[in-house]
Coordinates of C-alpha atoms and ligand atoms in Angstrom, one line a residue:
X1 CA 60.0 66.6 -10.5
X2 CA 59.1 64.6 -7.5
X3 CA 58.7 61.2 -8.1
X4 CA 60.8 58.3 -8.0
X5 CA 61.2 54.8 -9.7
X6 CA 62.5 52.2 -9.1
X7 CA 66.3 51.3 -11.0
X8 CA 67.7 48.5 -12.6
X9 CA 67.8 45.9 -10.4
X10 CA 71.2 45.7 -8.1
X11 CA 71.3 50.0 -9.1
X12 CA 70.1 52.2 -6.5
X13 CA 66.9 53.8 -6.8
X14 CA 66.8 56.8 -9.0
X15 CA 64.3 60.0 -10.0
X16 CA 62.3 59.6 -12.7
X17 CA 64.2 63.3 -14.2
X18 CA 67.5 61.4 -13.5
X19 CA 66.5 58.5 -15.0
X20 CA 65.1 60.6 -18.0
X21 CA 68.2 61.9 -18.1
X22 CA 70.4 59.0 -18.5
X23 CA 68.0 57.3 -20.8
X24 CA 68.8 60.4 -23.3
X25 CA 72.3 60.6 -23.0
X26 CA 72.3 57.3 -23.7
X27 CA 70.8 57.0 -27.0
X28 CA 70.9 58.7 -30.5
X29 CA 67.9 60.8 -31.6
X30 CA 67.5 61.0 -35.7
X31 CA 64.7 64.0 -34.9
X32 CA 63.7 65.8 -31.6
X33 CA 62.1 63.3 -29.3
X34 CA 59.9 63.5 -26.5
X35 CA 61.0 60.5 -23.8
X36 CA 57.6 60.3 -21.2
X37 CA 58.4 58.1 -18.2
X38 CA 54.9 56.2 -17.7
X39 CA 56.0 55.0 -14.0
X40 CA 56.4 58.4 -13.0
X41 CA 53.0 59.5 -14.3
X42 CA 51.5 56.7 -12.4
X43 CA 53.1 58.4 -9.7
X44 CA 51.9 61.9 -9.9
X45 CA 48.8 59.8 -10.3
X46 CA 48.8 59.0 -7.1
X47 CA 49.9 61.6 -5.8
X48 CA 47.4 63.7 -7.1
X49 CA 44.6 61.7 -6.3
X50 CA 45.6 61.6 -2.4
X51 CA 45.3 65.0 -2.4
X52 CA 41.8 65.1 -4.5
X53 CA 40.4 62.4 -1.5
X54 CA 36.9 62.0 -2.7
X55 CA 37.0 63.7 -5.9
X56 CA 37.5 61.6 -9.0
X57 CA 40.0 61.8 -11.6
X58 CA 39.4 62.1 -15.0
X59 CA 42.6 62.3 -17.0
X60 CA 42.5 65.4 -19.8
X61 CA 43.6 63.1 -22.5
X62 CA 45.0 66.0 -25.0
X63 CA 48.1 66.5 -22.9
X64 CA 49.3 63.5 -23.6
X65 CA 47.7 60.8 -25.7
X66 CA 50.2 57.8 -26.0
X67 CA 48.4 54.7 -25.6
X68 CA 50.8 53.3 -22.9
X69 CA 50.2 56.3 -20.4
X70 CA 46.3 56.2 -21.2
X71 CA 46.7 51.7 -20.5
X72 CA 48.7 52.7 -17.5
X73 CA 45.9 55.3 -15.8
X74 CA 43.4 53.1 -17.0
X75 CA 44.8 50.3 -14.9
X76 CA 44.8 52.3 -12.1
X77 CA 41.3 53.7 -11.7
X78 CA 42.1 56.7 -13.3
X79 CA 38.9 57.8 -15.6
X80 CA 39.0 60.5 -18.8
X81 CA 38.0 63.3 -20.0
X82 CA 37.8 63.3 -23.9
X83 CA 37.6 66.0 -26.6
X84 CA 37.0 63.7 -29.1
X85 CA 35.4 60.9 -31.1
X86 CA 39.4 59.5 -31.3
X87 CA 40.2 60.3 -27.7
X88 CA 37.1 57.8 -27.0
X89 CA 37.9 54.9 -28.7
X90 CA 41.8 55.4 -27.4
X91 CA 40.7 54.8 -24.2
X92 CA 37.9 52.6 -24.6
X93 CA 40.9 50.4 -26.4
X94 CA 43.5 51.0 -23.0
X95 CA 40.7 49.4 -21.2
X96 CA 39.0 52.4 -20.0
X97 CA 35.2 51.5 -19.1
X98 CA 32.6 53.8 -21.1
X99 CA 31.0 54.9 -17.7
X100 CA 34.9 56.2 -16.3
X101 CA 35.1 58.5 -20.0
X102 CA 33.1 61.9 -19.8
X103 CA 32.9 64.0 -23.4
X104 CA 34.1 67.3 -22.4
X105 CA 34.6 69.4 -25.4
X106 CA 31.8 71.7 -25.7
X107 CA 31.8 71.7 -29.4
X108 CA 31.1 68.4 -30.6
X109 CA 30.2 66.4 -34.1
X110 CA 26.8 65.4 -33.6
X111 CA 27.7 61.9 -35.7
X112 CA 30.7 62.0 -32.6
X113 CA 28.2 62.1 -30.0
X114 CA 26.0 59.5 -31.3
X115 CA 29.0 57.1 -31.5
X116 CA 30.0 58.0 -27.9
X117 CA 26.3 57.6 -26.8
X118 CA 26.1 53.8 -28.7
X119 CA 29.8 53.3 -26.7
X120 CA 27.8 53.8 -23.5
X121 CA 29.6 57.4 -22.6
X122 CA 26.8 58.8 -20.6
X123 CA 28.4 62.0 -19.6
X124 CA 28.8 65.3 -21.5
X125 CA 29.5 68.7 -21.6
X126 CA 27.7 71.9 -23.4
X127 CA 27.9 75.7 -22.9
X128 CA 25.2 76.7 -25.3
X129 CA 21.3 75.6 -26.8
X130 CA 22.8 74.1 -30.3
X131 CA 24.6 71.7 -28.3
X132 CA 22.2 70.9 -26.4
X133 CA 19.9 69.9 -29.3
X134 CA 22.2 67.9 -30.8
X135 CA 22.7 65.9 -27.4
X136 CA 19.2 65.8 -27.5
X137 CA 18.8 64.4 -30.6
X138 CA 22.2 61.6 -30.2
X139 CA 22.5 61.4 -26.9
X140 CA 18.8 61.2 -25.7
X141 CA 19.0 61.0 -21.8
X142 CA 22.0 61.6 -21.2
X143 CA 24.0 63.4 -18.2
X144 CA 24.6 67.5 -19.3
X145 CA 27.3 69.3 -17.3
X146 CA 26.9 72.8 -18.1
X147 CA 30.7 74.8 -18.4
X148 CA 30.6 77.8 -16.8
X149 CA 33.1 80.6 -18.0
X150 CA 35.5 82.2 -15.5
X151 CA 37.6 85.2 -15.0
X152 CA 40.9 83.3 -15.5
X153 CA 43.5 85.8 -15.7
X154 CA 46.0 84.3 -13.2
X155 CA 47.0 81.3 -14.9
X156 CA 50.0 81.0 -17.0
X157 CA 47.9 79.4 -19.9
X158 CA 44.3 80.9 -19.9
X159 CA 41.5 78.9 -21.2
X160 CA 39.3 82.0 -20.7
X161 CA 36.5 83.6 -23.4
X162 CA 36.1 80.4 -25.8
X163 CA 34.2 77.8 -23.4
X164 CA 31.7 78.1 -20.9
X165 CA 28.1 80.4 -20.9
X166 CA 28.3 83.8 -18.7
X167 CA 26.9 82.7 -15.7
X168 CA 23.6 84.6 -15.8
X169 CA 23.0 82.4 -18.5
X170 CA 23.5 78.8 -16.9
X171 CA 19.9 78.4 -15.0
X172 CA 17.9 78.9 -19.0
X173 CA 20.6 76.1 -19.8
X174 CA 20.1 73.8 -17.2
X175 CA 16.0 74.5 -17.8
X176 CA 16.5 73.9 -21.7
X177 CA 18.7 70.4 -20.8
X178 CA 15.4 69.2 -18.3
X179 CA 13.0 70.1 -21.1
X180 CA 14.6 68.2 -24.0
X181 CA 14.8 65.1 -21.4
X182 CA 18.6 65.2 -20.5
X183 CA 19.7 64.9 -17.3
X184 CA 20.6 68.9 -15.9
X185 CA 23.8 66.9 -14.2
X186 CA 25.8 69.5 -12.5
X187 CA 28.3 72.3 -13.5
X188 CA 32.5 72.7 -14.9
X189 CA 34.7 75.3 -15.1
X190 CA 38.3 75.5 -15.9
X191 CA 40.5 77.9 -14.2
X192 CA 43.2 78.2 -16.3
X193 CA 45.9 75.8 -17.1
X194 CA 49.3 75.8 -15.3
X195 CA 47.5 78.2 -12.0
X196 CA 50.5 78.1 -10.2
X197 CA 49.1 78.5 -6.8
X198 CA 46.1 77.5 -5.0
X199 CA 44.9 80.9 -3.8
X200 CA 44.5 82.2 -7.8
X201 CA 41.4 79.4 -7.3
X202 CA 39.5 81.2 -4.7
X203 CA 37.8 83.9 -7.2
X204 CA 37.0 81.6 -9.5
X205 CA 35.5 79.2 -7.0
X206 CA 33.5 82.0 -5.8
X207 CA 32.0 82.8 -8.9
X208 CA 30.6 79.1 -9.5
X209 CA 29.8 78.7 -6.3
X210 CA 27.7 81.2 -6.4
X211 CA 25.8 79.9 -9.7
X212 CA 25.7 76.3 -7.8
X213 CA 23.7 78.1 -5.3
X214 CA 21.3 79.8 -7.5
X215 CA 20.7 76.2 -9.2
X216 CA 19.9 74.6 -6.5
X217 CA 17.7 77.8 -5.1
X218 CA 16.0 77.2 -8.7
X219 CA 15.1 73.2 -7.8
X220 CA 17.9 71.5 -10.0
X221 CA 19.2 68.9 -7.9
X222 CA 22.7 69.0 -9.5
X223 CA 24.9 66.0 -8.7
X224 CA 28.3 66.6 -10.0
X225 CA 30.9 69.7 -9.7
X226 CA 33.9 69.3 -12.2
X227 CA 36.4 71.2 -11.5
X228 CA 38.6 70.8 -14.9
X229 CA 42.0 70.6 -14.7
X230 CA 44.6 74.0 -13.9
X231 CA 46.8 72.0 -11.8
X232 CA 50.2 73.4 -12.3
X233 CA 53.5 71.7 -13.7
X234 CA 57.3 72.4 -11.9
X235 CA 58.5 74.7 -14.4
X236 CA 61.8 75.5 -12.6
X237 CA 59.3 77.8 -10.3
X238 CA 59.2 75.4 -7.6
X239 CA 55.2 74.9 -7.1
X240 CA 54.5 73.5 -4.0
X241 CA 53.9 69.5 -3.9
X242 CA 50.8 68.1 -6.1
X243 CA 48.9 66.4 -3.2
X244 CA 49.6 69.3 -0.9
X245 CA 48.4 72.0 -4.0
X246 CA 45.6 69.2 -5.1
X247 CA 44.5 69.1 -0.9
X248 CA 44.2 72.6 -0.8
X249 CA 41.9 73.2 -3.7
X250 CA 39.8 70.3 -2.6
X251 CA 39.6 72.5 0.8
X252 CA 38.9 75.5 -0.7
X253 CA 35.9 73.5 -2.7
X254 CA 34.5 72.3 0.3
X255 CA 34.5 75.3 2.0
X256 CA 32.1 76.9 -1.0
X257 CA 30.4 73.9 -2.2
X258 CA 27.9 72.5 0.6
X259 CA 27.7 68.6 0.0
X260 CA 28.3 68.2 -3.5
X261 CA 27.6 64.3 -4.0
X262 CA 30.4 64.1 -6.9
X263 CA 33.0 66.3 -7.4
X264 CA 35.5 65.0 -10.9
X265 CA 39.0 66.7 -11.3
X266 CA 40.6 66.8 -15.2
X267 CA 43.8 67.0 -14.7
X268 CA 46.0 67.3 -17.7
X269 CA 49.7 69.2 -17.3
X270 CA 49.6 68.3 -13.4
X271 CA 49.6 64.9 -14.5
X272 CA 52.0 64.0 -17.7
X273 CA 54.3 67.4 -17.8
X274 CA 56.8 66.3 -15.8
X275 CA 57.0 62.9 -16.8
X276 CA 58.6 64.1 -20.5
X277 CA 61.9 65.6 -21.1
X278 CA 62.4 66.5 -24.7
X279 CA 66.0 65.5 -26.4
X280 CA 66.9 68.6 -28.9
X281 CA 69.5 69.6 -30.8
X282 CA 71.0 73.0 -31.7
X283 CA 71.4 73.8 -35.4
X284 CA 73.3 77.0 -35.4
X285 CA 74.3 79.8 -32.7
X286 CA 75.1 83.0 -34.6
X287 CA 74.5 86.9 -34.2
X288 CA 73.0 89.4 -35.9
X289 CA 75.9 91.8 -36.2
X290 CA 79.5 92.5 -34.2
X291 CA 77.5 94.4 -31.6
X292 CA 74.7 92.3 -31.0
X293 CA 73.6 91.9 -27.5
X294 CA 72.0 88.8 -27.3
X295 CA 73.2 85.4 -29.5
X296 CA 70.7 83.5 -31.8
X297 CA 70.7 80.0 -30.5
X298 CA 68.4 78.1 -33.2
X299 CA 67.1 74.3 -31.9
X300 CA 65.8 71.4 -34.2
X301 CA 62.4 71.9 -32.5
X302 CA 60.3 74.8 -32.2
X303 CA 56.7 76.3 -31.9
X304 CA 55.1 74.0 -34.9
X305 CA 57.3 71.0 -33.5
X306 CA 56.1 70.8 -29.7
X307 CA 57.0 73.6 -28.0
X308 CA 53.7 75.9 -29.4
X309 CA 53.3 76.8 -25.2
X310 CA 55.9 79.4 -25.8
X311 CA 53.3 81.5 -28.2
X312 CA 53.8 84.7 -25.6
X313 CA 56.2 83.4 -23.6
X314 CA 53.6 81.7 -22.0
X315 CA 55.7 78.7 -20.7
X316 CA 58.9 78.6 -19.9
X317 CA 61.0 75.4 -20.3
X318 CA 64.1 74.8 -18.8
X319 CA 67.4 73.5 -20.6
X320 CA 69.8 70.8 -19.5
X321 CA 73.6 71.1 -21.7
X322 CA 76.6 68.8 -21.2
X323 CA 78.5 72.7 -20.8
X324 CA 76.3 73.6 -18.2
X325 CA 79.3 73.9 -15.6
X326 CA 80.2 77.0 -18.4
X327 CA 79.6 80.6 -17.6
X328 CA 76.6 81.8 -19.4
X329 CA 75.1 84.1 -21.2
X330 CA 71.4 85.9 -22.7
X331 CA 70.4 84.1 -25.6
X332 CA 67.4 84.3 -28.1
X333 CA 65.8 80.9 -28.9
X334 CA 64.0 80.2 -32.4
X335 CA 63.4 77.2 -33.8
X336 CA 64.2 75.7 -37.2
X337 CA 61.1 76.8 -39.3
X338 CA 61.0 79.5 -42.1
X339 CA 58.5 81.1 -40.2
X340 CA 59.6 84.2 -38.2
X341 CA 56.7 83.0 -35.6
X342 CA 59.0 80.1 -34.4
X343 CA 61.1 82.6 -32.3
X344 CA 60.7 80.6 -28.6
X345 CA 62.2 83.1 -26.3
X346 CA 62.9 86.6 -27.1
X347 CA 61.2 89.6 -24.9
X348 CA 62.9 87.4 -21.9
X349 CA 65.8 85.9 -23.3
X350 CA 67.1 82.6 -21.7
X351 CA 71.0 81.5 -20.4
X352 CA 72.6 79.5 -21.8
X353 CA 76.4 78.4 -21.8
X354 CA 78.3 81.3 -23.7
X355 CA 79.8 77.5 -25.5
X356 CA 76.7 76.1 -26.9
X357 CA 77.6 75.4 -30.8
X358 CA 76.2 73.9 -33.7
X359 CA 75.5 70.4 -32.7
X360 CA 75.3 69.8 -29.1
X361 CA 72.7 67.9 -27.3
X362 CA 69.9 69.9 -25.4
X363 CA 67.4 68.6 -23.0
X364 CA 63.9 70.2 -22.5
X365 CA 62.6 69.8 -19.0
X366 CA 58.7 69.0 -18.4
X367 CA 57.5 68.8 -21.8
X368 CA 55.4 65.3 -20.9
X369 CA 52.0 67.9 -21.4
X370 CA 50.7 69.6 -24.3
X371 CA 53.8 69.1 -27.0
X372 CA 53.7 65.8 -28.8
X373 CA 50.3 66.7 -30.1
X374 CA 50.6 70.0 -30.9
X375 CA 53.6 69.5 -33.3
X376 CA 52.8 70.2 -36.8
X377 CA 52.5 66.9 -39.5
X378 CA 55.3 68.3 -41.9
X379 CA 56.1 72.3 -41.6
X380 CA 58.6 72.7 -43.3
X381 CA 59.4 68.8 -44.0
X382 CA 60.3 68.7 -40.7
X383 CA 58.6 65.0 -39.2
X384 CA 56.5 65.8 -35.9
X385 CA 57.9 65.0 -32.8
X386 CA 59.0 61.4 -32.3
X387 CA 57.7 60.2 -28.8
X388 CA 59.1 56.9 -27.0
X389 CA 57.3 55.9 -23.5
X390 CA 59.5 54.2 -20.9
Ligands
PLP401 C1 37.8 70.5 -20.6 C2 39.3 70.5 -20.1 N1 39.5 69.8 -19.0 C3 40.8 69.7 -18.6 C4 41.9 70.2 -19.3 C5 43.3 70.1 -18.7 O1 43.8 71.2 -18.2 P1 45.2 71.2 -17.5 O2 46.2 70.6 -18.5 O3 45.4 72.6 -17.2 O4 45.1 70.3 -16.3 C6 41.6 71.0 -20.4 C7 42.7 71.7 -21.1 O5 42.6 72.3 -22.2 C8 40.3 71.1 -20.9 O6 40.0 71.8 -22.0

């Protein structure tokens, strides 16, 4: 986590993980709660954006959408990419402007794109001719971006197979958008979220540059390259800086793309993940049996409470204890659900403090993206996860 804030006034200026930090230690948690510094967001912001230069930001407002950090980016400049009829009217009620907010699920409601088309979103995305009707039919004259699908396989959390048209199949597209009167706009792809560095873009860049060419070659005079989001978190596995990694890929686009007039970034993880800690608690530590290997170490949150990025493995958090001064030791992680799905970390165990018991405090690094929205209403009777923006 690299940003900074600014402290209380007379206290010396302190990181936004520090000043997580503190703000969790010093205050009582009924349930697991995600704390999302909003400063610090505005930050990575920024930081992001220097290194995106020309290309605009459209914030990828699943990761993360409490009002306060969507008012925030607003307020800056920021624009958004929405999934959703819901995700529109949040931002549109932050003070987001309808021409700053593309639609960028592929698979829409047609009554959802008729309300974002009478809110004056004029920007969409489609992968296939069904949408592309129903655009035609709700959103008559629209922009069309066309999602390309990519070979993905080096990010931590692929977005591979479910969006995007093969690319032999995106020139009949773009045709099909012109001849139902939409605008044939330009082209997305995602590369995968959390793509740790900016070489695992260059294939993927290659691919759609190579269908931007064969556009253009076919007379579409395509105006706008989105590049998605992908733009990794600090995990613990020390990615390089966001404007240096965002400055790089923007090279790397140039270098492929010849004078693309707008290129749009969706940033989603890269923005809010490092802005949230999560403030757990552990329920029991036990083992299986006298000669077990590894301890138990079960948490008050778990896959269908936040932390459903661990499905695989995928993404690894990092733990803060007050015993982490302790010698320590393998453990497996589960969460608090009757489901034997909630196990967190077990093919690569984690250390913790060979202390940890029943009742200590436990702080989840970089959970700001992709956990308050993807915890469960009720599993269990547990309450999904309590957020508080600072
Ligand atoms: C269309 C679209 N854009 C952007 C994002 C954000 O990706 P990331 O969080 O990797 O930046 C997603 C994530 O699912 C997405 O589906």
């Amino acid at each position: 986590m690299n940003a900074t804030v600014t402290g209380f006034v007379g206290l010396p200026v302190i990181s936004s993980a520090e000043r997580l930090e503190q703000f969790i230690r010093m205050s009582d948690f009924d349930h697991p709660t995600l704390v999302v510094d909003s400063s610090a967001i505005v930050g990575q912001y920024h930081a992001l954006k220097s290194g995106l230069g020309r290309a605009k930001i459209h914030y990828a407002v699943k990761a993360n959408p409490e009002r306060e950090i969507v008012r925030k980016l607003a307020a800056e400049g920021c624009g958004f990419d929405a999934a959703s009829r819901a995700e529109i009217e949040l931002c549109l009620s932050q003070g987001a402007a309808p021409e700053d907010i593309s639609f960028g699920n592929t698979i829409k409601r047609p009554r959802d794109i008729a309300f974002a088309y009478q809110a004056g979103i004029a920007l969409f995305a489609a992968d296939a001719e069904e949408e592309l009707h129903k655009l035609a039919e709700h959103a008559p004259g629209a922009k069309v971006y066309i999602r390309v699908v990519v070979e993905n396989t080096e990010a931590d959390w692929p977005l591979s197979r479910k969006f995007g048209c093969a690319p032999e199949k995106v020139l009949s597209l773009l045709g099909m958008v012109r001849d139902l009167g939409l605008v044939p706009h330009g082209l997305s792809f995602h590369v995968g979220s959390q793509t740790r560095e900016p070489v695992m873009w260059t294939g993927v860049l290659d691919q759609v540059a190579a269908v931007w060419r064969d556009a253009q070659a076919a007379g579409f005079d395509l105006q706008l390259l989105n590049i998605g989001g992908g733009f990794p978190a600090d995990y613990g596995q020390g990615e390089v800086p966001h404007s240096t990694y965002a400055a790089e890929v923007m090279r790397m686009v140039e270098a492929r793309f010849d004078n693309v007039p707008v290129i749009m970034a969706e940033p989603g993880r890269g923005l809010v993940a490092e802005a949230g800690m999560i403030a757990a608690e552990v329920l029991l530590v036990s083992k299986k049996s006298d000669t077990d290997t590894y301890r138990w170490v079960y948490l008050d949150i778990g896959k269908f409470s936040g932390l459903a990025e661990t499905m695989d493995e995928a993404i690894r958090y990092q733990f803060i204890t007050d015993r982490d001064h302790e010698m320590t030791g393998p453990c497996v992680l589960a969460g608090p659900s009757c489901d034997s799905a909630d196990v967190l970390y077990e093919k690569r165990p984690v250390q913790l403090p060979v202390g940890l018991c029943a009742g200590d405090r436990l702080i989840i690094r970089a959970c700001g993206a992709y956990t308050s929205t993807y915890s469960s209403v009720g599993f269990n009777g547990f309450p999904p996860l309590d957020v508080v923006v600072i």
